[in-house]
Amino acid sequence: MKQNHYPVTTDDIKRNFFRNLANVQGKFPALASTFDYYMALSYTVRDMLMARWVGTATEYVEKKSRTVAYLSAEFLMGPHLASNLLNLGMAELVTQAMAELGLKLDDLLREEPEPGLGNGGLGRLAACFLDSMATMNIPSVGYGIRYEFGIFEQVIFDGWQVEKTDKWLFRGNPWEIVRPEWAVEIKLGGHTERYVAENGEARVNWIPGWSVKGVPYDTPILGYRNNTANTLRLWQAVAPESFNFGRFNQGDYYGAVEEKVSSENLTKILYPNDGPLQGKQLRLEQQYFFVSCSLQDMLRIMKTQRIRLEQFHEKFAVQLNDTHPAIAIAELMRLLVDEHDMPWDTAWNVTRRTFAYTNHTLLPEALECWPVELMESLLPRLMEIIYEINSRFLEQVRAHCLGDTAKVIRMSMIDENGARMVRMAHLACAGSHAINGVAALHTELLKRDVLKDFYSLWPDKFSNKTNGVTPRRWMALCNPRLSKVISEAIGDTWVRNLGKLQDLQRFSDDAVFLNRWEDAKRLNKHDFALNLYKRTGVSVDPESIFDVQAKRIHEYKRQHLNILYVIALYRKLKTDPHFDIHPRTFIFAGKAAPGYHLAKLIIKLINEVGRVVNRDPVTKDRLKVVFLPNFNVTNGQQIYAATEVSEQISTAGKEASGTGNMKFAMNGALTIGTLDGANIEIREEVGEENFFLFGMTAEEVRLTYERGYAPNDAYQQDAILKDAIDLIRNGFFSHGDTGLFRDLTDNLIYSDPYLVLADFNAYRECQDSIDTVYRDRTRWNRMSVLNTARSGKFSSDRTIAEYCREIWKVESVPIDVPEVDPFRLV
């Protein structure tokens, strides 16, 4: 492969920078803001990668390359500018060019709004996968939704989470290109009509109640130091006709734009509240909208490349990222059978061989189900197709289970128990040729519990693909100090081959190397402490242990277990003047779903405990509690680099995988965790002596539930636990208000669905041991180095290689790009 190496100088960069400032931003330096400079630089960098982007597309079209289509409701990409500079290998040159203009690159990077197009791990995983596929030269396109307003901006007011609108597009997005010529029509509502075609075959016509247009916006996804630039294609909904002159001329000024407003609402916001029926309908509309747009786009590509429809599954390997896009199975059947007159059996063969399904959850409530009544009114033709798929599928089930009616009922795509619901996970299983979990334990629990009936029917469909994260963003970009220490010791090939990190093991007893390692971590902590103070007003000691739990706020992730330990530690410091600990800073970050009362109450409790602990003269120099608001990719980059203790304390058997645990370990943090999700594999890789383990196993959790768990007994019998909870119940952290946290404490004492109280004592003892180990700096630094050195398995490059080899059957396509100098093109 020939890489494009046209010579670029700082003068080239500066000349094009000013050209974009004038021609795109319409500004000259005297009027330009820092944001204008950011935009000008972004367009300059985009110019540098355009030849790669066009060249990649050209190569794929000419070779008719088999392509991965990754369907995901979330893509939490993070800021693009710094990532593209890293992948182009031009960060130092651009830094120098900006410095010669009197500008600091870091100041410009801070101006980039983060696209909040995801809620957490699911969306970030999708982003890591796109990065890996581009770096590994895998033909691919990510398909999703261009939400005008992404995941909310979290603000903490009086200790409570307050949601503000995320206006990430307010000032423009220099990284995307709109493709209105590839817009497609999406049908919604209405009814169906049967008719007989000219060839005498029965056909169905869907007469929609209304329709919307899907317009694609493309963003280049650059590979690391290669010529590949794949595409993220996000769909925005627009009205077929945005303005009604007739209604306007009649004086109905709102009615003139009503269709535009209602259509564009479809892609306004990520994950509308689906409590009310209107929210459920909007969310279902969103899911159908983006998969129908994407499948129609794939059919357009097939036509352009003159590939027969019967070869759809040979051209595209379509991955369903959880159940959100599962409606794609019924939609592809509709497109093939209704729109292209393909016989049902042929269409089903194509469909089943096209899709693969990734399950991301063990929580039954997270497996999407839609009311049949809603589906019939919103997607009448899709519902008919699901009925037909289900009827044929259940015939297969009956033949397999030989009279086991209960199993047939369990496996049906239609849940008849109470209000009739469509089980999307069942549709995904039946309509896919492969089903995978995302960690070894998760996959085994899918086989044993959640999808056991499907596993008994199709054991060969199931496999495990443990998640991974990209080392480009989550090490090279977010932790340049530690990356420099690593590269000076073993070279920089680890950035694209993370397994090379194992070479660090030979330095794990090298005193000079360990000192350099510790210095890099300490400087990261100083930077993060400054950021914490700017964001929260809380001053923390960079020499304290940085103990971090940064993830979505949810009961099963057990942030309340963590804060209960903090309260117990605080009480011990207050009551025992001789109790000695190394100063500890507990840092929390994460968002709660807007309608999740207990999760928001946990955030309030964390902040109130921090208010008391941080001001107490007895403890303020030894114990701090900080909640960092608005956890996102940008904040995560600083958090992962500075953390020393990584809290991965979910109830065993509840977390599918986790990817934050991988990012922390890669950056040298030591994990305190349960045997849950990918924690198990992290512990196996880094060594049990380099992992702080506590708590019940998934099997012990299951048996505890079965035997009948009485959390009140744990509360009454553990004096340290009881004292901690009683401080909350008595209003100590709520200005004497004994009712503020009652819902939370009552939930723990009388229900405790995630076994917080059952695991508390083991967690407390494990936390106490961390203090002892941390005081031995050589031992701690050695453990930190080995966590990084042995984290090679958790690169998303490894995960993608397994998908390509075992599920997608896709091979790399290296890209040759002509020698084109974008700075001299007029």
PDB file of C-alpha atoms in Angstrom, residues 461-582:
ATOM      1  CA  LYS A 461     -25.435 -19.213  16.252  1.00  0.00           C
ATOM      2  CA  PHE A 462     -23.989 -18.157  19.610  1.00  0.00           C
ATOM      3  CA  SER A 463     -20.488 -16.865  20.223  1.00  0.00           C
ATOM      4  CA  ASN A 464     -18.696 -14.432  22.483  1.00  0.00           C
ATOM      5  CA  LYS A 465     -17.018 -11.237  21.304  1.00  0.00           C
ATOM      6  CA  THR A 466     -15.574  -9.525  24.360  1.00  0.00           C
ATOM      7  CA  ASN A 467     -15.728  -5.769  23.900  1.00  0.00           C
ATOM      8  CA  GLY A 468     -12.680  -3.605  23.402  1.00  0.00           C
ATOM      9  CA  VAL A 469     -11.772   0.067  23.197  1.00  0.00           C
ATOM     10  CA  THR A 470      -9.551   1.961  20.806  1.00  0.00           C
ATOM     11  CA  PRO A 471      -6.066   2.681  22.162  1.00  0.00           C
ATOM     12  CA  ARG A 472      -5.828   5.687  19.852  1.00  0.00           C
ATOM     13  CA  ARG A 473      -8.308   7.832  21.782  1.00  0.00           C
ATOM     14  CA  TRP A 474      -8.144   6.092  25.145  1.00  0.00           C
ATOM     15  CA  MET A 475      -4.366   6.022  25.510  1.00  0.00           C
ATOM     16  CA  ALA A 476      -2.420   7.887  22.830  1.00  0.00           C
ATOM     17  CA  LEU A 477      -4.784  10.869  22.754  1.00  0.00           C
ATOM     18  CA  CYS A 478      -6.034  11.056  26.327  1.00  0.00           C
ATOM     19  CA  ASN A 479      -2.784  10.203  28.099  1.00  0.00           C
ATOM     20  CA  PRO A 480       0.141  11.650  26.140  1.00  0.00           C
ATOM     21  CA  ARG A 481       2.462  11.651  29.163  1.00  0.00           C
ATOM     22  CA  LEU A 482       2.091   7.952  29.880  1.00  0.00           C
ATOM     23  CA  SER A 483       2.104   7.199  26.148  1.00  0.00           C
ATOM     24  CA  LYS A 484       5.457   8.935  25.856  1.00  0.00           C
ATOM     25  CA  VAL A 485       6.891   6.887  28.738  1.00  0.00           C
ATOM     26  CA  ILE A 486       5.638   3.705  27.061  1.00  0.00           C
ATOM     27  CA  SER A 487       6.882   4.594  23.561  1.00  0.00           C
ATOM     28  CA  GLU A 488      10.328   5.593  24.790  1.00  0.00           C
ATOM     29  CA  ALA A 489      10.607   2.186  26.448  1.00  0.00           C
ATOM     30  CA  ILE A 490       9.168  -0.162  23.781  1.00  0.00           C
ATOM     31  CA  GLY A 491       8.532   1.926  20.658  1.00  0.00           C
ATOM     32  CA  ASP A 492       5.194   3.232  19.386  1.00  0.00           C
ATOM     33  CA  THR A 493       3.872   0.231  17.438  1.00  0.00           C
ATOM     34  CA  TRP A 494       1.564  -0.522  20.391  1.00  0.00           C
ATOM     35  CA  VAL A 495      -0.810   2.211  19.195  1.00  0.00           C
ATOM     36  CA  ARG A 496      -2.010  -0.042  16.381  1.00  0.00           C
ATOM     37  CA  ASN A 497      -1.038  -3.366  17.997  1.00  0.00           C
ATOM     38  CA  LEU A 498      -1.897  -3.186  21.668  1.00  0.00           C
ATOM     39  CA  GLY A 499      -0.506  -6.629  22.336  1.00  0.00           C
ATOM     40  CA  LYS A 500       2.943  -5.029  22.118  1.00  0.00           C
ATOM     41  CA  LEU A 501       2.297  -3.526  25.554  1.00  0.00           C
ATOM     42  CA  GLN A 502       3.331  -6.850  27.045  1.00  0.00           C
ATOM     43  CA  ASP A 503       6.922  -5.749  26.415  1.00  0.00           C
ATOM     44  CA  LEU A 504       6.458  -3.353  29.343  1.00  0.00           C
ATOM     45  CA  GLN A 505       6.557  -6.290  31.739  1.00  0.00           C
ATOM     46  CA  ARG A 506      10.337  -6.361  31.633  1.00  0.00           C
ATOM     47  CA  PHE A 507      10.345  -2.856  33.140  1.00  0.00           C
ATOM     48  CA  SER A 508       8.011  -3.696  36.019  1.00  0.00           C
ATOM     49  CA  ASP A 509      10.960  -3.996  38.449  1.00  0.00           C
ATOM     50  CA  ASP A 510      13.011  -1.162  36.949  1.00  0.00           C
ATOM     51  CA  ALA A 511      13.172   1.569  39.592  1.00  0.00           C
ATOM     52  CA  VAL A 512      13.982   4.335  37.098  1.00  0.00           C
ATOM     53  CA  PHE A 513      11.100   3.338  34.824  1.00  0.00           C
ATOM     54  CA  LEU A 514       8.675   3.057  37.759  1.00  0.00           C
ATOM     55  CA  ASN A 515       9.616   6.558  38.872  1.00  0.00           C
ATOM     56  CA  ARG A 516       8.943   7.933  35.394  1.00  0.00           C
ATOM     57  CA  TRP A 517       5.628   6.066  35.368  1.00  0.00           C
ATOM     58  CA  GLU A 518       4.626   7.533  38.723  1.00  0.00           C
ATOM     59  CA  ASP A 519       5.695  11.041  37.656  1.00  0.00           C
ATOM     60  CA  ALA A 520       3.452  10.846  34.571  1.00  0.00           C
ATOM     61  CA  LYS A 521       0.499   9.722  36.685  1.00  0.00           C
ATOM     62  CA  ARG A 522       1.170  12.453  39.254  1.00  0.00           C
ATOM     63  CA  LEU A 523       1.220  15.202  36.611  1.00  0.00           C
ATOM     64  CA  ASN A 524      -2.047  13.849  35.192  1.00  0.00           C
ATOM     65  CA  LYS A 525      -3.535  14.034  38.692  1.00  0.00           C
ATOM     66  CA  HIS A 526      -2.394  17.645  39.111  1.00  0.00           C
ATOM     67  CA  ASP A 527      -4.040  18.602  35.813  1.00  0.00           C
ATOM     68  CA  PHE A 528      -7.231  16.810  36.754  1.00  0.00           C
ATOM     69  CA  ALA A 529      -7.287  18.370  40.231  1.00  0.00           C
ATOM     70  CA  LEU A 530      -7.153  21.787  38.600  1.00  0.00           C
ATOM     71  CA  ASN A 531     -10.010  20.843  36.287  1.00  0.00           C
ATOM     72  CA  LEU A 532     -12.062  19.546  39.219  1.00  0.00           C
ATOM     73  CA  TYR A 533     -11.606  22.824  41.042  1.00  0.00           C
ATOM     74  CA  LYS A 534     -12.652  24.849  37.982  1.00  0.00           C
ATOM     75  CA  ARG A 535     -15.716  22.685  37.426  1.00  0.00           C
ATOM     76  CA  THR A 536     -16.876  22.092  41.008  1.00  0.00           C
ATOM     77  CA  GLY A 537     -15.086  24.543  43.314  1.00  0.00           C
ATOM     78  CA  VAL A 538     -13.743  21.605  45.345  1.00  0.00           C
ATOM     79  CA  SER A 539     -10.008  21.634  45.991  1.00  0.00           C
ATOM     80  CA  VAL A 540      -8.484  18.156  46.173  1.00  0.00           C
ATOM     81  CA  ASP A 541      -5.005  16.963  47.070  1.00  0.00           C
ATOM     82  CA  PRO A 542      -3.203  15.515  44.012  1.00  0.00           C
ATOM     83  CA  GLU A 543      -1.164  13.378  46.400  1.00  0.00           C
ATOM     84  CA  SER A 544      -4.303  11.643  47.665  1.00  0.00           C
ATOM     85  CA  ILE A 545      -5.557   8.389  46.161  1.00  0.00           C
ATOM     86  CA  PHE A 546      -7.841   9.200  43.236  1.00  0.00           C
ATOM     87  CA  ASP A 547     -10.634   6.647  43.567  1.00  0.00           C
ATOM     88  CA  VAL A 548     -13.072   7.000  40.660  1.00  0.00           C
ATOM     89  CA  GLN A 549     -16.482   5.633  39.687  1.00  0.00           C
ATOM     90  CA  ALA A 550     -17.367   7.132  36.311  1.00  0.00           C
ATOM     91  CA  LYS A 551     -20.283   5.523  34.468  1.00  0.00           C
ATOM     92  CA  ARG A 552     -24.029   5.794  33.974  1.00  0.00           C
ATOM     93  CA  ILE A 553     -25.833   6.161  37.293  1.00  0.00           C
ATOM     94  CA  HIS A 554     -27.891   3.015  37.842  1.00  0.00           C
ATOM     95  CA  GLU A 555     -28.757   0.879  40.846  1.00  0.00           C
ATOM     96  CA  TYR A 556     -27.074  -2.223  39.411  1.00  0.00           C
ATOM     97  CA  LYS A 557     -23.816  -0.302  38.983  1.00  0.00           C
ATOM     98  CA  ARG A 558     -24.061   0.392  42.727  1.00  0.00           C
ATOM     99  CA  GLN A 559     -22.795   3.927  43.205  1.00  0.00           C
ATOM    100  CA  HIS A 560     -24.712   3.759  46.495  1.00  0.00           C
ATOM    101  CA  LEU A 561     -22.443   0.918  47.694  1.00  0.00           C
ATOM    102  CA  ASN A 562     -19.489   3.201  47.087  1.00  0.00           C
ATOM    103  CA  ILE A 563     -20.981   6.179  48.935  1.00  0.00           C
ATOM    104  CA  LEU A 564     -22.005   3.963  51.873  1.00  0.00           C
ATOM    105  CA  TYR A 565     -18.353   3.025  52.268  1.00  0.00           C
ATOM    106  CA  VAL A 566     -17.393   6.694  52.147  1.00  0.00           C
ATOM    107  CA  ILE A 567     -19.889   7.410  54.948  1.00  0.00           C
ATOM    108  CA  ALA A 568     -18.506   4.524  57.012  1.00  0.00           C
ATOM    109  CA  LEU A 569     -14.969   5.805  56.452  1.00  0.00           C
ATOM    110  CA  TYR A 570     -16.017   9.326  57.430  1.00  0.00           C
ATOM    111  CA  ARG A 571     -17.648   8.064  60.615  1.00  0.00           C
ATOM    112  CA  LYS A 572     -14.521   6.075  61.513  1.00  0.00           C
ATOM    113  CA  LEU A 573     -12.336   9.158  61.058  1.00  0.00           C
ATOM    114  CA  LYS A 574     -14.691  11.176  63.238  1.00  0.00           C
ATOM    115  CA  THR A 575     -14.973   8.670  66.076  1.00  0.00           C
ATOM    116  CA  ASP A 576     -11.422   7.290  66.216  1.00  0.00           C
ATOM    117  CA  PRO A 577      -8.756   9.996  66.576  1.00  0.00           C
ATOM    118  CA  HIS A 578      -5.998   7.409  66.077  1.00  0.00           C
ATOM    119  CA  PHE A 579      -7.391   6.016  62.826  1.00  0.00           C
ATOM    120  CA  ASP A 580      -4.861   6.611  60.071  1.00  0.00           C
ATOM    121  CA  ILE A 581      -5.501   6.450  56.315  1.00  0.00           C
ATOM    122  CA  HIS A 582      -3.693   7.704  53.268  1.00  0.00           C
TER     123      HIS A 582
END
